[in-house]
Amino acid sequence: MTLIEEMEKMVEKAPHIPLSGKVFLDGDLLLDYLDRLRTALPEEVRQAQWIRQERERLLEEARLKARSLLEEAEKRSEIMAQENELVRKARSQASEIINRARNVAEEVKAGALSYADGLLAKLEASLNQALAQVQQGRQELQSYPAAGAGEAAAAGEPEKDSSQNRR
């Protein structure tokens, strides 16, 4: 039985004062119960206070942890959103750069092909002109030795080898 229950029984068994609702109690016995209550209550009160403080500490710790986790998640979310935006922009810029590079490469290639074709056309014209001059020179040479061979035979000179004439 607890101290409080013992005190209740003491009050119930105590003699009553008629028409007043009051009782006669043994003062020494009451003081003994109060001393026992004082010694027992502080320990229980301390335990209850410790439990309450521990509960408050744990709740505050949980709130702080939850707040910290929430802030961390928000930061990560923001960083990921920024990274995704950066990646999207970087890919877009890379695509634009690649397209511009391809266009420039096509223009350079077309310009190089046109330049090379122009050079080859000039070379072809020069070579055709040189070939025409060579052909004309050969025709002149071919007609010249025949006329020269007749004069040489008439003069009594032997005809020279055409390979020696070329030197």
Coordinates of C-alpha atoms in Angstrom, one line a residue:
M1 CA 0.0 0.0 0.0
T2 CA 1.2 3.5 -0.8
L3 CA 1.7 6.3 1.7
I4 CA -1.2 8.2 0.3
E5 CA -3.5 5.2 0.7
E6 CA -2.3 4.7 4.3
M7 CA -3.0 8.4 5.0
E8 CA -6.5 8.1 3.6
K9 CA -7.2 5.1 5.8
M10 CA -5.9 7.0 8.8
V11 CA -8.3 9.9 8.1
E12 CA -11.3 7.5 7.5
K13 CA -10.6 5.7 10.9
A14 CA -10.1 8.9 12.8
P15 CA -12.9 10.1 15.1
H16 CA -15.2 12.7 13.6
I17 CA -16.4 15.9 15.2
P18 CA -20.1 15.9 15.0
L19 CA -21.8 18.4 12.6
S20 CA -18.6 19.8 11.4
G21 CA -17.1 17.3 9.0
K22 CA -13.8 17.5 10.8
V23 CA -11.7 14.7 12.3
F24 CA -9.3 14.3 15.2
L25 CA -5.9 13.1 14.0
D26 CA -2.8 12.0 15.9
G27 CA -0.4 14.9 15.1
D28 CA 2.8 12.8 15.6
L29 CA 1.4 10.1 13.3
L30 CA 0.5 12.7 10.7
L31 CA 3.9 14.3 10.9
D32 CA 5.5 10.9 10.5
Y33 CA 3.4 10.3 7.3
L34 CA 4.4 13.7 6.0
D35 CA 8.1 13.1 6.6
R36 CA 7.8 9.7 4.8
L37 CA 6.0 11.5 2.0
R38 CA 8.6 14.2 1.8
T39 CA 11.4 11.6 1.4
A40 CA 9.5 9.5 -1.1
L41 CA 8.0 12.4 -3.2
P42 CA 11.2 14.2 -4.0
E43 CA 12.6 11.1 -5.6
E44 CA 9.5 10.5 -7.6
V45 CA 9.2 14.2 -8.4
R46 CA 12.9 14.2 -9.6
Q47 CA 12.2 11.1 -11.7
A48 CA 9.1 12.8 -13.2
Q49 CA 11.0 16.0 -13.9
W50 CA 13.9 14.0 -15.4
I51 CA 11.5 12.1 -17.6
R52 CA 9.7 15.4 -18.6
Q53 CA 13.1 17.0 -19.3
E54 CA 14.3 14.0 -21.2
R55 CA 11.1 14.0 -23.3
E56 CA 11.5 17.7 -24.0
R57 CA 15.2 17.2 -24.9
L58 CA 14.3 14.3 -27.2
L59 CA 11.5 16.2 -28.8
E60 CA 13.7 19.2 -29.4
E61 CA 16.5 17.0 -30.8
A62 CA 14.0 15.4 -33.1
R63 CA 12.7 18.8 -34.2
L64 CA 16.2 20.0 -34.9
K65 CA 17.1 16.8 -36.8
A66 CA 13.9 17.1 -38.8
R67 CA 14.6 20.7 -39.6
S68 CA 18.2 19.9 -40.5
L69 CA 17.1 17.0 -42.8
L70 CA 14.5 19.3 -44.4
E71 CA 17.0 22.0 -45.0
E72 CA 19.5 19.5 -46.4
A73 CA 16.8 18.1 -48.7
E74 CA 15.8 21.5 -49.9
K75 CA 19.5 22.4 -50.6
R76 CA 20.0 19.2 -52.5
S77 CA 16.8 19.7 -54.4
E78 CA 17.9 23.2 -55.3
I79 CA 21.4 22.1 -56.3
M80 CA 20.0 19.3 -58.4
A81 CA 17.6 21.7 -60.1
Q82 CA 20.5 24.1 -60.7
E83 CA 22.7 21.3 -62.0
N84 CA 19.9 20.0 -64.2
E85 CA 19.4 23.6 -65.6
L86 CA 23.1 23.9 -66.1
V87 CA 23.3 20.6 -67.8
R88 CA 20.4 21.5 -70.0
K89 CA 22.0 24.9 -70.9
A90 CA 25.4 23.3 -71.5
R91 CA 23.8 20.7 -73.8
S92 CA 21.9 23.3 -75.6
Q93 CA 25.1 25.5 -76.0
A94 CA 27.1 22.4 -77.0
S95 CA 24.5 21.6 -79.7
E96 CA 24.6 25.1 -81.0
I97 CA 28.4 25.1 -81.1
I98 CA 28.4 21.8 -82.9
N99 CA 25.9 23.0 -85.4
R100 CA 27.9 26.2 -86.0
A101 CA 31.1 24.2 -86.3
R102 CA 29.4 21.9 -88.8
N103 CA 28.2 24.9 -90.8
V104 CA 31.6 26.5 -90.7
A105 CA 33.2 23.2 -91.7
E106 CA 30.8 22.9 -94.6
E107 CA 31.6 26.5 -95.7
V108 CA 35.3 25.9 -95.4
K109 CA 35.0 22.6 -97.3
A110 CA 32.9 24.2 -100.0
G111 CA 35.4 27.2 -100.2
A112 CA 38.4 24.8 -100.3
L113 CA 36.7 22.7 -103.0
S114 CA 35.9 25.8 -105.0
Y115 CA 39.4 27.1 -104.6
A116 CA 40.9 23.8 -105.5
D117 CA 38.6 23.5 -108.5
G118 CA 39.6 27.1 -109.6
L119 CA 43.3 26.2 -109.3
L120 CA 42.8 23.0 -111.2
A121 CA 40.9 24.8 -113.9
K122 CA 43.7 27.4 -114.3
L123 CA 46.2 24.6 -114.3
E124 CA 44.2 22.7 -116.9
A125 CA 43.9 25.8 -119.0
S126 CA 47.7 26.4 -118.6
L127 CA 48.4 22.8 -119.4
N128 CA 46.1 22.9 -122.4
Q129 CA 47.8 26.0 -123.6
A130 CA 51.2 24.4 -123.1
L131 CA 50.0 21.3 -124.8
A132 CA 48.7 23.3 -127.7
Q133 CA 52.1 25.0 -127.9
V134 CA 53.9 21.7 -127.7
Q135 CA 51.7 20.2 -130.4
Q136 CA 52.2 23.3 -132.6
G137 CA 56.0 23.2 -132.0
R138 CA 56.1 19.5 -132.9
Q139 CA 54.1 20.1 -136.0
E140 CA 56.5 22.8 -137.0
L141 CA 59.4 20.5 -136.2
Q142 CA 57.9 17.6 -138.1
S143 CA 57.5 19.8 -141.1
Y144 CA 60.9 21.3 -140.7
P145 CA 63.1 18.1 -140.8
A146 CA 61.4 16.9 -143.9
A147 CA 62.3 20.1 -145.6
G148 CA 65.7 20.0 -144.0
A149 CA 66.3 16.4 -145.0
G150 CA 65.8 17.2 -148.6
E151 CA 68.3 20.1 -148.5
A152 CA 70.8 18.0 -146.6
A153 CA 70.5 15.2 -149.1
A154 CA 71.0 17.7 -151.8
A155 CA 74.0 19.1 -150.1
G156 CA 75.4 15.6 -149.5
E157 CA 75.2 15.7 -145.7
P158 CA 73.9 12.6 -144.0
E159 CA 70.7 13.0 -142.1
K160 CA 71.3 13.4 -138.3
D161 CA 69.5 11.3 -135.8
S162 CA 66.4 13.1 -134.6
S163 CA 67.4 12.2 -130.9
Q164 CA 70.6 14.3 -131.4
N165 CA 68.5 17.2 -132.7
R166 CA 66.6 17.3 -129.5
R167 CA 69.5 18.0 -127.3

